[in-house]
Coordinates of C-alpha atoms in Angstrom, one line a residue:
X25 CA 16.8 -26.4 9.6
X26 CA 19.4 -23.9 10.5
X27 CA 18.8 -20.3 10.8
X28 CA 17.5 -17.8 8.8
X29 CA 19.5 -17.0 5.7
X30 CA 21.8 -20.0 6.3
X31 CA 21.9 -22.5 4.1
X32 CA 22.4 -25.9 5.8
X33 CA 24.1 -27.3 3.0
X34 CA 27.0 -25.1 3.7
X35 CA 28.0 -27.1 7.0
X36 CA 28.7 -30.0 4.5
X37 CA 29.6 -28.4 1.2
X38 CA 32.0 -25.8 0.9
X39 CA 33.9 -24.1 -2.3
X40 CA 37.0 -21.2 -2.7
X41 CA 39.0 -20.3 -5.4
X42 CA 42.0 -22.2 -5.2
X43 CA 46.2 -21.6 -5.5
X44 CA 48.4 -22.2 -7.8
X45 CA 50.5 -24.2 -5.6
X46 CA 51.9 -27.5 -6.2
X47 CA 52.0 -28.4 -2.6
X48 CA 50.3 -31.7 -1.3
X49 CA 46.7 -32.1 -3.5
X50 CA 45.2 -33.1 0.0
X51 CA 45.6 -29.5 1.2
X52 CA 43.4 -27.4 1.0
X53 CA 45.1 -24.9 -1.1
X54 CA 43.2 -21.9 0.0
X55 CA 44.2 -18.6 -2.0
X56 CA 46.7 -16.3 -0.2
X57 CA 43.0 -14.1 0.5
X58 CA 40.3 -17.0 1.1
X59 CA 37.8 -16.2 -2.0
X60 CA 34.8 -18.3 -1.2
X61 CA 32.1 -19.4 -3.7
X62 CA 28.6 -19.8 -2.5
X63 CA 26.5 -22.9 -3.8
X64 CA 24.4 -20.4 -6.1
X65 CA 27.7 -19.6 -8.0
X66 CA 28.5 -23.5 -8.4
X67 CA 24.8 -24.1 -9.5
X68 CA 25.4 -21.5 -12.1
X69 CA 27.9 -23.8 -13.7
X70 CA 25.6 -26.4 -13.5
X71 CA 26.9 -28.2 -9.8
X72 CA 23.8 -29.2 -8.2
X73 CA 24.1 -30.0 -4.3
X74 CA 22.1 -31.1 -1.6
X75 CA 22.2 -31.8 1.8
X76 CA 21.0 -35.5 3.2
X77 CA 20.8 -37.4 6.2
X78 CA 24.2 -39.8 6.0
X79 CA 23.2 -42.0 8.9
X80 CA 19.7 -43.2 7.6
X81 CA 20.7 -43.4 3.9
X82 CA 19.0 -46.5 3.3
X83 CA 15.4 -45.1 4.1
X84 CA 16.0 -41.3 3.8
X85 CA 12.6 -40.2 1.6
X86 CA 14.6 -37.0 0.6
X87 CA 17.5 -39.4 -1.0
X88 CA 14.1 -41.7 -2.7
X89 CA 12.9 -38.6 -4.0
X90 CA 16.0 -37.1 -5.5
X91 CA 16.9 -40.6 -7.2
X92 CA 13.4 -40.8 -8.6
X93 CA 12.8 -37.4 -10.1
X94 CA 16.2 -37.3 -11.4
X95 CA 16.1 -41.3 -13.1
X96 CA 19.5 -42.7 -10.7
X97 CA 18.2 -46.2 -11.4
X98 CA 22.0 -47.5 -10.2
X99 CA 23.7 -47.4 -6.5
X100 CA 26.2 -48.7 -5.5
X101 CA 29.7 -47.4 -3.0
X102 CA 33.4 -46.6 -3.2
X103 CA 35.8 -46.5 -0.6
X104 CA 38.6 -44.8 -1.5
X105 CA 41.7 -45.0 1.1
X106 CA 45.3 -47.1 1.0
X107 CA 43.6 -49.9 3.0
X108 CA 40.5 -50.5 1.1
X109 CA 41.0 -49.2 -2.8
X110 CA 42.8 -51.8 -4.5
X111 CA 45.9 -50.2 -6.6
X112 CA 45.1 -47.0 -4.7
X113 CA 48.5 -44.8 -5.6
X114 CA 47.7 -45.4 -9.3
X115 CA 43.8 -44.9 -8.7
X116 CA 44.0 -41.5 -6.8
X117 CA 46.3 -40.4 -9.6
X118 CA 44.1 -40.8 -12.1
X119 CA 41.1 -39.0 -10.3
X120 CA 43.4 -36.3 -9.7
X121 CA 43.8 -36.0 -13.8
X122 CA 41.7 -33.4 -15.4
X123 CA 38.8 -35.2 -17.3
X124 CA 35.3 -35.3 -18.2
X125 CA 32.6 -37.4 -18.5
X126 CA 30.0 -37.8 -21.1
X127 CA 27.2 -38.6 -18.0
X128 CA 26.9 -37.0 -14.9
X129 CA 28.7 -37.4 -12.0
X130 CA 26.7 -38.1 -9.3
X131 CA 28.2 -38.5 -5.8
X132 CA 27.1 -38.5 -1.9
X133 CA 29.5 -38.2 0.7
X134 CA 28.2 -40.7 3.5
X135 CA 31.4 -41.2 5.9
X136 CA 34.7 -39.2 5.5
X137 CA 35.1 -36.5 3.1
X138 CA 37.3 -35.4 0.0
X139 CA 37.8 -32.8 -2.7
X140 CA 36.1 -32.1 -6.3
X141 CA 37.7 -29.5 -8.4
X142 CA 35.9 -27.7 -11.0
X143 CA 36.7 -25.4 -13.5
X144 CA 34.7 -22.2 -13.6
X145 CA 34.0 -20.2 -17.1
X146 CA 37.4 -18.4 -16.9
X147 CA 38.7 -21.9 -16.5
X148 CA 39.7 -21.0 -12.9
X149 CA 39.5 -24.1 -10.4
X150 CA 37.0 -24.0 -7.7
X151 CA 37.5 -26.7 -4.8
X152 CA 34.6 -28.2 -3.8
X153 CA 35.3 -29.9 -0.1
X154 CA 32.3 -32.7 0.1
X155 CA 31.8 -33.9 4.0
X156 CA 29.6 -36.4 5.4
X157 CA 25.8 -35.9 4.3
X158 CA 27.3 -33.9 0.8
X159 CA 25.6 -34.9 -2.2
X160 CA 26.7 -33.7 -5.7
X161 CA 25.8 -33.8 -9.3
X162 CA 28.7 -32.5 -11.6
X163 CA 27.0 -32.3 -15.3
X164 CA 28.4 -33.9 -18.1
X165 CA 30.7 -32.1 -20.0
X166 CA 32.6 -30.0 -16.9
X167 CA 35.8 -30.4 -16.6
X168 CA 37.1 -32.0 -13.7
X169 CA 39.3 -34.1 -10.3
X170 CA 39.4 -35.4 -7.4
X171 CA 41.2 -36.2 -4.3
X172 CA 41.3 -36.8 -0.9
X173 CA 41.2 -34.6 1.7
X174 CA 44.2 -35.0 4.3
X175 CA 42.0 -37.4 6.6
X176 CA 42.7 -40.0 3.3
X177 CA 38.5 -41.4 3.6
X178 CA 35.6 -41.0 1.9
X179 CA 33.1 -43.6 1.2
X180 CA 30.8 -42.1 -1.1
X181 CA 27.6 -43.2 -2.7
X182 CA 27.8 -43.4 -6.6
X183 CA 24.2 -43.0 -8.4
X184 CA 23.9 -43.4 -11.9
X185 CA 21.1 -43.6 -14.8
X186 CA 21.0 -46.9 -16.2
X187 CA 24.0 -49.0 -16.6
X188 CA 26.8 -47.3 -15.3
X189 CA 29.8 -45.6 -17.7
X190 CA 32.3 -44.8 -15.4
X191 CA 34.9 -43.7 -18.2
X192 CA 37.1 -40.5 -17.8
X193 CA 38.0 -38.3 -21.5
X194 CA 41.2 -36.7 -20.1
X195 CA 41.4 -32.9 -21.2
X196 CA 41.6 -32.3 -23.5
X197 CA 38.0 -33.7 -25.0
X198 CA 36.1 -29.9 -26.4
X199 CA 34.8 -32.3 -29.6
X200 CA 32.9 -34.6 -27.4
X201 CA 29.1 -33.5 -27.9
X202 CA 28.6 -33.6 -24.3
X203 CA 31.4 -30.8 -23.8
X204 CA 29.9 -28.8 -26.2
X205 CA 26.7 -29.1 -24.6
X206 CA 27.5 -28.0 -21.9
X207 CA 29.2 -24.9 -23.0
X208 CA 26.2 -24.2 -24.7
X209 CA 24.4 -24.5 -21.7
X210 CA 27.0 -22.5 -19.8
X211 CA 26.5 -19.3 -22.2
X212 CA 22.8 -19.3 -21.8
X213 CA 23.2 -19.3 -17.7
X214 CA 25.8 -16.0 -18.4
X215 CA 23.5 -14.0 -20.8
X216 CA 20.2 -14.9 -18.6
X217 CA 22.1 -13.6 -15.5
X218 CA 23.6 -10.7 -17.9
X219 CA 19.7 -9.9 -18.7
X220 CA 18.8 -10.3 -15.3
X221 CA 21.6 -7.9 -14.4
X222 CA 20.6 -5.3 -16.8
X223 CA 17.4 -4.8 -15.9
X224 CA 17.8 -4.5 -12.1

């Protein structure tokens, strides 16, 4: 465990406020003043995160636990670089394209690293860079992309409940139920934290 008041998951999960640049998506696109979001502010909107043991994926009790509580009855792994995704220019420009999905996205980062964007409620995006031993849960409904970081690798662990539905509703996609639900769940969060706020 780290040190007091330091979250561990922070050495392989990190999110800021991002640019407006359209420079190289690979980069990191830090705002002109780094503006940071802490892993609290990304559970708000619903991110979930963890931090597991890469090397020992196969018999980590922490990863067992996770997938059992939480119903990931499906595994399986992508590779996403030039040498190994097949049709990888066209691939890595469709993760890069705003969507949703009507299931969670659930992904662990076990070699390399890459970037999920998210939106926040102002419909800001928040980078979220996912290293080796990263796992995230992006709930259905948020909007979102993807892309590689400037190393070009990640191999990343993709967990699922049931049969896996892998498909993408391109923004925009607000009359899905799923979107809406999450919304709904999103406005709850904000007048909980407004209560909590109020009363302090």
């Amino acid at each position: 465990m780290g040190s007091a008041g330091k979250d561990d998951r922070e050495e392989v999960i990190q999110a800021w406020y991002m640019d407006d640049s359209d420079e190289d998506q690979r980069l990191p696109h830090h705002r002109n003043s780094k503006e940071f979001v802490s892993l609290d502010k990304l559970a708000e909107l619903g991110v979930l995160s963890w931090r597991l043991d890469a090397d020992n994926y196969e018999t980590d009790e922490e990863l067992k636990k996770i997938r059992e509580s939480r119903g990931y009855s499906y595994m399986d792994f992508c590779e996403v670089c030039p040498e190994k995704l097949p049709n990888y220019e066209e691939k890595i420009k469709n993760f890069f394209e705003e969507h949703l999905h009507t299931d969670e996205e659930i992904r662990y980062c076990v070699a390399g690293s890459g970037y999920f964007d998210v939106r926040d409620h102002n419909d800001a995006w928040i980078r979220v860079w996912v290293k080796k031993g990263g796992m995230i849960v992006l709930p259905a409904g948020m909007y979102h992309r993807f892309t590689l970081d400037t190393d070009n690798y990640i191999k990343a662990m993709r967990l699922f409940v049931g049969d896996p539905i892998w498909t993408p509703f391109n923004r925009p996609h607000d009359h899905l139920p799923a979107r809406k639900e999450y919304l709904e769940a999103l406005g709850k969060k904000e007048a909980a934290n407004t209560a909590v706020d109020a009363a302090a």
